[in-house]
Tab-separated table of C-alpha atoms in Angstrom:
chain	number	residue	atom	x	y	z
Y	1	MET	CA	-16.347	-15.255	2.395
Y	2	ALA	CA	-18.678	-15.671	-0.547
Y	3	GLY	CA	-20.869	-12.686	-1.213
Y	4	ARG	CA	-19.405	-10.486	1.536
Y	5	PHE	CA	-17.158	-8.181	-0.430
Y	6	ALA	CA	-19.744	-5.906	-2.012
Y	7	PRO	CA	-23.319	-5.473	-3.181
Y	8	ARG	CA	-24.615	-7.211	-6.295
Y	9	PRO	CA	-22.994	-6.288	-9.624
Y	10	ARG	CA	-24.393	-3.511	-11.754
Y	11	THR	CA	-25.130	-3.903	-15.429
Y	12	ALA	CA	-25.492	-0.209	-16.106
Y	13	PRO	CA	-22.287	1.583	-17.075
Y	14	ARG	CA	-19.666	1.301	-14.339
Y	15	GLY	CA	-17.319	4.067	-15.378
Y	16	PRO	CA	-17.383	7.852	-15.321
Y	17	SER	CA	-20.567	9.569	-16.439
Y	18	THR	CA	-18.592	11.760	-18.850
Y	19	PRO	CA	-15.514	10.877	-20.948
Y	20	GLU	CA	-12.247	11.450	-19.141
Y	21	THR	CA	-9.669	13.645	-20.797
Y	22	ALA	CA	-6.661	15.428	-19.390
Y	23	PRO	CA	-6.180	19.163	-20.003
Y	24	ALA	CA	-3.460	20.240	-22.381
Y	25	LEU	CA	-0.194	20.641	-20.494
Y	26	PRO	CA	3.070	22.360	-21.284
Y	27	ALA	CA	5.557	19.937	-22.752
Y	28	ALA	CA	7.855	20.285	-19.760
Y	29	SER	CA	5.121	19.098	-17.386
Y	30	ARG	CA	4.204	15.949	-19.293
Y	31	ILE	CA	5.615	12.514	-18.638
Y	32	PRO	CA	8.401	11.952	-21.157
Y	33	THR	CA	7.793	9.632	-24.138
Y	34	VAL	CA	4.577	9.478	-24.009
Y	35	VAL	CA	-18.486	1.790	-6.871
Y	36	ALA	CA	-18.260	0.829	-5.406
Y	37	THR	CA	-16.325	-2.372	-4.780
Y	38	PRO	CA	-16.436	-5.242	-7.326
Y	39	PRO	CA	-18.723	-8.125	-6.398
Y	40	VAL	CA	-17.406	-11.545	-5.495
Y	41	PRO	CA	-19.203	-14.704	-6.622
Y	42	ALA	CA	-19.268	-18.002	-4.805
Y	43	ALA	CA	-15.922	-19.254	-3.566
Y	44	GLN	CA	-13.974	-21.481	-5.915
Y	45	THR	CA	-12.158	-24.717	-5.316
Y	46	ALA	CA	-8.662	-24.086	-4.024
Y	47	PRO	CA	-5.602	-24.993	-6.089
Y	48	ALA	CA	-3.427	-27.862	-4.965
Y	49	PRO	CA	-2.196	-27.577	-1.367
Y	50	PRO	CA	0.722	-25.173	-0.963
Y	51	SER	CA	3.887	-26.930	-2.019
Y	52	ALA	CA	7.480	-26.682	-0.965
Y	53	GLY	CA	9.625	-24.090	-2.660
Y	54	GLY	CA	7.513	-21.074	-1.725
Y	55	LEU	CA	8.274	-18.396	0.845
Y	56	ASP	CA	6.248	-17.923	4.025
Y	57	ARG	CA	5.268	-15.032	6.240
Y	58	ARG	CA	2.849	-14.586	9.131
Y	59	TRP	CA	1.202	-11.246	9.891
Y	60	THR	CA	-0.919	-10.234	12.878
Y	61	PRO	CA	-3.269	-7.224	12.778
Y	62	PRO	CA	-1.599	-4.502	14.866
Y	63	ASP	CA	-4.526	-3.685	17.149
Y	64	GLY	CA	-5.621	-7.252	17.742
Y	65	GLY	CA	-9.192	-6.347	16.786
Y	66	PRO	CA	-11.572	-7.933	14.279
Y	67	TYR	CA	-10.158	-8.576	10.839
Y	68	ASP	CA	-11.889	-9.719	7.640
Y	69	LEU	CA	-9.487	-10.824	4.917
Y	70	GLY	CA	-12.286	-10.966	2.365
Y	71	LEU	CA	-13.340	-7.361	2.932
Y	72	VAL	CA	-9.747	-6.157	2.802
Y	73	LEU	CA	-8.778	-7.830	-0.467
Y	74	GLY	CA	-12.205	-7.847	-2.111
Y	75	PRO	CA	-11.727	-4.597	-4.084
Y	76	LEU	CA	-8.843	-6.227	-5.972
Y	77	ARG	CA	-11.133	-8.748	-7.636
Y	78	ARG	CA	-12.537	-7.804	-11.036
Y	79	GLY	CA	-15.693	-9.823	-11.296
Y	80	PRO	CA	-16.500	-13.534	-11.629
Y	81	GLY	CA	-13.705	-15.538	-13.157
Y	82	ASP	CA	-11.021	-12.893	-12.622
Y	83	PRO	CA	-7.917	-14.796	-13.777
Y	84	THR	CA	-5.712	-12.938	-11.268
Y	85	PHE	CA	-7.818	-13.550	-8.134
Y	86	LEU	CA	-9.367	-16.586	-6.496
Y	87	ALA	CA	-11.380	-16.834	-3.277
Y	88	ALA	CA	-11.223	-20.524	-2.381
Y	89	THR	CA	-13.662	-22.679	-0.463
Y	90	ASP	CA	-11.119	-23.209	2.304
Y	91	GLY	CA	-11.206	-19.484	3.129
Y	92	SER	CA	-7.910	-18.637	1.461
Y	93	VAL	CA	-7.411	-15.852	-1.070
Y	94	TRP	CA	-5.036	-16.298	-4.004
Y	95	ARG	CA	-3.634	-13.455	-6.124
Y	96	ALA	CA	-1.341	-13.450	-9.159
Y	97	SER	CA	0.643	-10.226	-9.597
Y	98	ARG	CA	3.361	-8.822	-11.812
Y	99	THR	CA	5.802	-7.171	-9.420
Y	100	PRO	CA	8.942	-5.142	-10.221
Y	101	ALA	CA	10.876	-8.344	-9.456
Y	102	GLY	CA	8.743	-10.506	-11.771
Y	103	PRO	CA	5.566	-12.608	-11.658
Y	104	ALA	CA	4.409	-13.980	-8.323
Y	105	THR	CA	1.512	-15.792	-6.693
Y	106	LEU	CA	0.320	-15.021	-3.169
Y	107	ARG	CA	-1.885	-17.196	-0.987
Y	108	ALA	CA	-3.279	-15.685	2.220
Y	109	ALA	CA	-5.532	-17.239	4.854
Y	110	HIS	CA	-6.767	-15.898	8.193
Y	111	ARG	CA	-5.975	-18.442	10.873
Y	112	GLY	CA	-6.049	-18.041	14.641
Y	113	GLY	CA	-5.974	-14.272	14.746
Y	114	ALA	CA	-3.172	-13.968	12.182
Y	115	VAL	CA	-2.833	-14.113	8.422
Y	116	GLU	CA	-0.595	-16.861	7.080
Y	117	ALA	CA	0.820	-16.188	3.627
Y	118	GLN	CA	2.869	-18.109	1.089
Y	119	ALA	CA	4.283	-16.787	-2.166
Y	120	TRP	CA	5.891	-18.319	-5.256
Y	121	GLY	CA	7.767	-16.986	-8.253
Y	122	PRO	CA	10.479	-14.374	-8.907
Y	123	GLY	CA	8.386	-11.693	-7.197
Y	124	ALA	CA	7.556	-13.741	-4.092
Y	125	GLU	CA	9.950	-11.892	-1.807
Y	126	TRP	CA	8.687	-8.539	-3.108
Y	127	LEU	CA	5.086	-9.493	-2.286
Y	128	LEU	CA	5.869	-10.799	1.183
Y	129	ASP	CA	7.976	-7.749	2.033
Y	130	ARG	CA	4.889	-5.620	1.353
Y	131	LEU	CA	2.362	-8.016	2.843
Y	132	PRO	CA	1.492	-5.783	5.849
Y	133	ASP	CA	0.567	-2.880	3.560
Y	134	LEU	CA	-1.469	-5.176	1.346
Y	135	LEU	CA	-3.381	-6.440	4.370
Y	136	GLY	CA	-4.076	-2.964	5.751
Y	137	GLU	CA	-1.414	-2.386	8.403
Y	138	SER	CA	-0.811	1.198	7.217
Y	139	ASP	CA	-4.538	1.963	7.378
Y	140	ASP	CA	-5.936	3.760	10.434
Y	141	PRO	CA	-9.597	2.783	10.864
Y	142	GLY	CA	-9.511	3.794	14.521
Y	143	SER	CA	-9.686	7.486	13.640
Y	144	PHE	CA	-12.969	7.030	11.749
Y	145	THR	CA	-16.229	8.175	13.369
Y	146	PRO	CA	-19.588	7.195	11.787
Y	147	ARG	CA	-21.994	10.141	11.592
Y	148	HIS	CA	-25.016	8.591	9.859
Y	149	ARG	CA	-27.193	5.673	10.859
Y	150	ALA	CA	-26.452	3.612	7.744
Y	151	VAL	CA	-22.710	4.132	8.115
Y	152	LEU	CA	-22.828	3.323	11.825
Y	153	ALA	CA	-24.723	0.077	11.187
Y	154	ALA	CA	-22.267	-1.041	8.498
Y	155	HIS	CA	-19.312	-0.065	10.702
Y	156	ARG	CA	-20.673	-2.273	13.485
Y	157	ASN	CA	-21.528	-5.136	11.163
Y	158	ARG	CA	-18.180	-5.050	9.304
Y	159	PRO	CA	-15.627	-4.356	12.054
Y	160	GLY	CA	-12.890	-6.194	10.169
Y	161	LEU	CA	-12.682	-3.706	7.293
Y	162	ARG	CA	-9.274	-2.213	6.544
Y	163	LEU	CA	-8.051	-0.559	3.339
Y	164	CYS	CA	-5.428	-2.456	1.366
Y	165	ARG	CA	-2.412	-0.957	-0.374
Y	166	THR	CA	-0.950	-2.960	-3.263
Y	167	GLY	CA	1.859	-0.641	-4.399
Y	168	LEU	CA	1.212	-1.811	-7.987
Y	169	VAL	CA	-0.316	0.819	-10.258
Y	170	LEU	CA	-0.733	-0.821	-13.657
Y	171	GLU	CA	-2.594	-3.866	-12.291
Y	172	SER	CA	-5.309	-1.528	-10.953
Y	173	LEU	CA	-5.144	1.051	-13.727
Y	174	ILE	CA	-5.798	-1.223	-16.703
Y	175	PRO	CA	-8.987	-2.853	-15.368
Y	176	SER	CA	-10.207	0.571	-14.214
Y	177	VAL	CA	-9.776	1.930	-17.739
Y	178	LEU	CA	-11.646	-1.096	-19.081
Y	179	GLU	CA	-14.563	-0.147	-16.787
Y	180	GLN	CA	-14.946	3.332	-18.275
Y	181	LYS	CA	-18.392	3.944	-19.809
Y	182	VAL	CA	-19.401	0.282	-20.113
Y	183	THR	CA	-21.270	-2.255	-18.013
Y	184	THR	CA	-19.365	-4.200	-15.392
Y	185	VAL	CA	-20.130	-7.432	-17.240
Y	186	GLU	CA	-18.477	-6.105	-20.399
Y	187	ALA	CA	-15.467	-4.768	-18.505
Y	188	TYR	CA	-14.934	-7.975	-16.535
Y	189	ARG	CA	-15.205	-10.041	-19.710
Y	190	ALA	CA	-12.587	-7.921	-21.472
Y	191	TRP	CA	-10.176	-8.198	-18.527
Y	192	ARG	CA	-10.704	-11.948	-18.344
Y	193	LEU	CA	-10.155	-12.560	-22.060
Y	194	LEU	CA	-7.094	-10.340	-22.405
Y	195	VAL	CA	-5.301	-11.594	-19.295
Y	196	ARG	CA	-5.904	-15.239	-20.136
Y	197	LYS	CA	-4.718	-14.809	-23.715
Y	198	TYR	CA	-1.711	-12.533	-23.180
Y	199	GLY	CA	-0.774	-13.101	-19.553
Y	200	ASP	CA	1.421	-15.828	-18.059
Y	201	PRO	CA	0.409	-18.818	-15.923
Y	202	ALA	CA	0.821	-17.944	-12.263
Y	203	PRO	CA	3.904	-19.395	-10.524
Y	204	GLY	CA	3.471	-22.157	-7.990
Y	205	PRO	CA	0.502	-24.460	-7.337
Y	206	ALA	CA	-2.032	-22.009	-8.847
Y	207	ALA	CA	-0.636	-22.285	-12.384
Y	208	THR	CA	-3.739	-24.008	-13.740
Y	209	HIS	CA	-6.132	-21.607	-11.999
Y	210	LEU	CA	-4.591	-18.128	-12.250
Y	211	HIS	CA	-2.746	-15.932	-14.713
Y	212	VAL	CA	-0.391	-13.015	-14.169
Y	213	MET	CA	-1.437	-10.011	-16.225
Y	214	PRO	CA	0.731	-9.124	-19.266
Y	215	ASP	CA	3.790	-6.923	-18.881
Y	216	PRO	CA	3.670	-3.347	-20.276
Y	217	HIS	CA	5.394	-4.319	-23.532
Y	218	THR	CA	2.836	-7.059	-24.189
Y	219	TRP	CA	-0.084	-4.704	-23.489
Y	220	ALA	CA	1.387	-2.258	-25.992
Y	221	MET	CA	1.693	-4.979	-28.670
Y	222	ILE	CA	-1.878	-6.321	-28.549
Y	223	PRO	CA	-3.321	-5.896	-32.065
Y	224	SER	CA	-6.349	-3.689	-32.620
Y	225	TRP	CA	-8.563	-6.600	-33.664
Y	226	GLU	CA	-7.894	-8.412	-30.395
Y	227	TRP	CA	-9.099	-5.359	-28.439
Y	228	HIS	CA	-12.178	-5.374	-30.664
Y	229	LYS	CA	-12.832	-9.076	-30.061
Y	230	ALA	CA	-12.600	-8.433	-26.311
Y	231	GLY	CA	-15.204	-5.661	-26.612
Y	232	VAL	CA	-12.795	-2.777	-25.940
Y	233	ASP	CA	-13.317	0.357	-28.033
Y	234	ALA	CA	-10.477	2.423	-29.478
Y	235	LYS	CA	-10.684	5.126	-26.801
Y	236	ARG	CA	-10.073	2.729	-23.917
Y	237	SER	CA	-7.462	0.642	-25.733
Y	238	SER	CA	-5.576	3.816	-26.720
Y	239	THR	CA	-5.566	4.962	-23.093
Y	240	ILE	CA	-4.119	1.626	-22.001
Y	241	LEU	CA	-1.450	1.813	-24.716
Y	242	ARG	CA	-0.426	5.298	-23.593
Y	243	ALA	CA	-0.204	4.109	-19.987
Y	244	ALA	CA	1.805	1.009	-20.913
Y	245	ARG	CA	4.412	3.121	-22.701
Y	246	VAL	CA	5.152	5.069	-19.508
Y	247	ALA	CA	4.463	2.269	-17.027
Y	248	ARG	CA	7.642	2.876	-15.031
Y	249	ARG	CA	6.743	6.516	-14.390
Y	250	LEU	CA	3.199	5.604	-13.460
Y	251	GLU	CA	4.358	2.947	-10.984
Y	252	GLU	CA	6.179	5.712	-9.091
Y	253	ALA	CA	2.752	7.064	-8.114
Y	254	ALA	CA	2.319	4.225	-5.604
Y	255	ALA	CA	4.924	5.874	-3.345
Y	256	MET	CA	3.402	9.366	-3.603
Y	257	GLU	CA	0.797	11.118	-1.494
Y	258	PRO	CA	-2.669	10.432	-2.946
Y	259	GLU	CA	-3.103	13.921	-4.415
Y	260	GLN	CA	0.245	13.788	-6.185
Y	261	ALA	CA	-0.425	10.214	-7.318
Y	262	ALA	CA	-3.748	11.231	-8.861
Y	263	ALA	CA	-2.083	14.147	-10.642
Y	264	ARG	CA	0.601	11.849	-12.055
Y	265	LEU	CA	-2.007	9.448	-13.434
Y	266	GLN	CA	-4.049	12.232	-14.996
Y	267	LEU	CA	-1.123	13.350	-17.113
Y	268	ILE	CA	-2.203	10.520	-19.423
Y	269	THR	CA	-4.961	11.498	-21.848
Y	270	GLY	CA	-8.009	9.362	-21.122
Y	271	ILE	CA	-7.331	9.121	-17.377
Y	272	GLY	CA	-9.449	11.540	-15.383
Y	273	PRO	CA	-10.544	11.939	-11.755
Y	274	TRP	CA	-12.816	8.876	-11.805
Y	275	THR	CA	-10.115	6.466	-12.976
Y	276	ALA	CA	-7.409	8.055	-10.822
Y	277	ALA	CA	-9.517	7.663	-7.679
Y	278	GLU	CA	-10.357	4.043	-8.481
Y	279	VAL	CA	-6.638	3.310	-8.829
Y	280	ILE	CA	-5.193	5.093	-5.798
Y	281	GLN	CA	-7.873	3.630	-3.537
Y	282	ARG	CA	-6.217	0.279	-4.220
Y	283	THR	CA	-2.575	1.118	-4.877
Y	284	ASN	CA	-2.092	3.805	-2.228
Y	285	GLY	CA	-4.729	2.729	0.300
Y	286	ALA	CA	-6.131	6.266	0.144
Y	287	PRO	CA	-8.966	6.547	2.706
Y	288	ASP	CA	-10.147	9.946	1.416
Y	289	ALA	CA	-10.048	9.246	-2.352
Y	290	VAL	CA	-13.765	9.484	-3.071
Y	291	THR	CA	-14.781	8.609	-6.638
Y	292	VAL	CA	-16.409	11.484	-8.510
Y	293	GLY	CA	-17.957	11.316	-11.956
Y	294	ASP	CA	-19.563	7.916	-11.361
Y	295	LEU	CA	-22.960	7.279	-12.929
Y	296	HIS	CA	-24.423	5.554	-9.850
Y	297	LEU	CA	-22.422	6.464	-6.762
Y	298	PRO	CA	-23.914	9.921	-6.011
Y	299	GLY	CA	-27.407	8.430	-6.016
Y	300	ILE	CA	-26.341	5.575	-3.739
Y	301	VAL	CA	-24.693	7.932	-1.242
Y	302	GLY	CA	-27.560	10.420	-1.466
Y	303	HIS	CA	-30.130	7.665	-0.907
Y	304	ALA	CA	-28.270	6.211	2.105
Y	305	LEU	CA	-27.455	9.490	3.847
Y	306	ALA	CA	-30.276	11.831	2.859
Y	307	GLY	CA	-32.993	9.798	1.150
Y	308	ASN	CA	-32.191	11.441	-2.191
Y	309	ARG	CA	-31.457	8.940	-4.932
Y	310	ASP	CA	-31.128	11.795	-7.457
Y	311	ALA	CA	-28.096	13.370	-5.765
Y	312	ASP	CA	-25.263	14.588	-7.989
Y	313	ASP	CA	-21.537	14.762	-7.301
Y	314	GLU	CA	-21.824	18.122	-5.565
Y	315	GLU	CA	-24.447	16.881	-3.115
Y	316	MET	CA	-22.536	13.644	-2.561
Y	317	LEU	CA	-19.427	15.585	-1.589
Y	318	GLU	CA	-21.475	17.780	0.757
Y	319	LEU	CA	-22.941	14.707	2.450
Y	320	LEU	CA	-19.481	13.162	2.788
Y	321	ALA	CA	-17.883	16.350	4.134
Y	322	PRO	CA	-18.188	15.190	7.791
Y	323	TYR	CA	-15.989	12.244	6.837
Y	324	ALA	CA	-13.112	14.353	5.514
Y	325	GLY	CA	-10.002	12.204	5.586
Y	326	HIS	CA	-12.119	9.032	5.404
Y	327	ARG	CA	-14.590	9.681	2.583
Y	328	HIS	CA	-13.613	6.563	0.635
Y	329	ARG	CA	-14.007	4.454	3.789
Y	330	ALA	CA	-17.449	5.965	4.369
Y	331	VAL	CA	-18.470	5.128	0.805
Y	332	ARG	CA	-17.281	1.535	1.175
Y	333	LEU	CA	-19.366	1.172	4.319
Y	334	ILE	CA	-22.390	2.639	2.544
Y	335	LEU	CA	-21.967	0.081	-0.253
Y	336	LEU	CA	-21.683	-2.671	2.342
Y	337	SER	CA	-24.741	-1.417	4.228
Y	338	GLY	CA	-27.187	-2.588	1.573
Y	339	HIS	CA	-28.892	0.830	1.396
Y	340	ILE	CA	-28.955	0.765	-2.402
Y	341	PRO	CA	-31.894	2.392	-4.226
Y	342	ALA	CA	-34.113	0.068	-6.225
Y	343	ARG	CA	-33.530	-0.112	-9.961
Y	344	ARG	CA	-35.786	2.204	-11.990
Y	345	ALA	CA	-34.757	1.235	-15.522
Y	346	PRO	CA	-34.340	-2.088	-17.335
Y	347	ARG	CA	-30.922	-3.628	-17.520
Y	348	MET	CA	-28.822	-2.440	-20.407
Y	349	PRO	CA	-28.355	-5.066	-23.131
Y	350	LEU	CA	-24.849	-6.422	-23.539
Y	351	ARG	CA	-23.156	-5.570	-26.809
Y	352	ASN	CA	-21.383	-8.086	-29.030
Y	353	PHE	CA	-18.364	-6.154	-30.286
Y	354	ALA	CA	-16.847	-9.205	-31.930
Y	355	GLY	CA	-19.914	-9.554	-34.128
Y	356	MET	CA	-19.878	-5.953	-35.318
């Protein structure tokens, strides 16, 4: 599965092209107390073989058609060395999650037309109960019709694509906030450092390979200098702190319709349309949640569909209009198609926040 999840990583800013802020809201309406798909590097060595003591479940794709586990779960990986995600050389995918029932580790592997999964930890049953949604059972790719040559080619070449649904908001929200207005390399490094330092070893045989991200209380208690050492500025760390304080209310968004979920997230200052879309694509499996405000995406879509690498958000949305209901799926296929415009500017230098 190495290299199949997404195009090469960008080193220009990943996040929204303008700072995200929420409009002022009446007190009664506020929560109380308050690109493209990430790239996947070469597969890593698998942890020890699954041991006794875990729970098991087998899932078969409902239509019996092609299925690509790597494409489905790829968007959940946040760069090389993501401490919560491992794509192993044996074809299995490992994830460490913090569920409402507690930490858990999930191993999934596509074997003989079905996906075999094992889970460990207090949240194992929670993960396996929601395994079909995670693997794309609630997605409906059959109602999608390609209307451009690039999309049609990617649709034919990647027939196993389905959209996952994690049901876990904070685990997608925090790394998305870290990606605001910085390079992907900087964002991935911050996520890696913070999760390894403040998270917990993953339950089960992956304990030496993976970490479960910190709980909301721990996120809220990280000192300012540790954010600085991880290369996270005050604006992004403050947004994460505000989200951690109302984590329970934000997690409710996973059960909402995508529009209502996005509105719930944007009640938090510092979370705008870009971040909300990046989250609900993963947590709610929203096939129409197209990301707006991205520095690169309009040019990629414009280049692939109309030969215009200088397209803006308005033109991107016009080009995606024929895919209403499936605009996010169309964008994922465009990213997988390889129709990416050539770089016109030098790579941005990486900043050393810790040395400032």
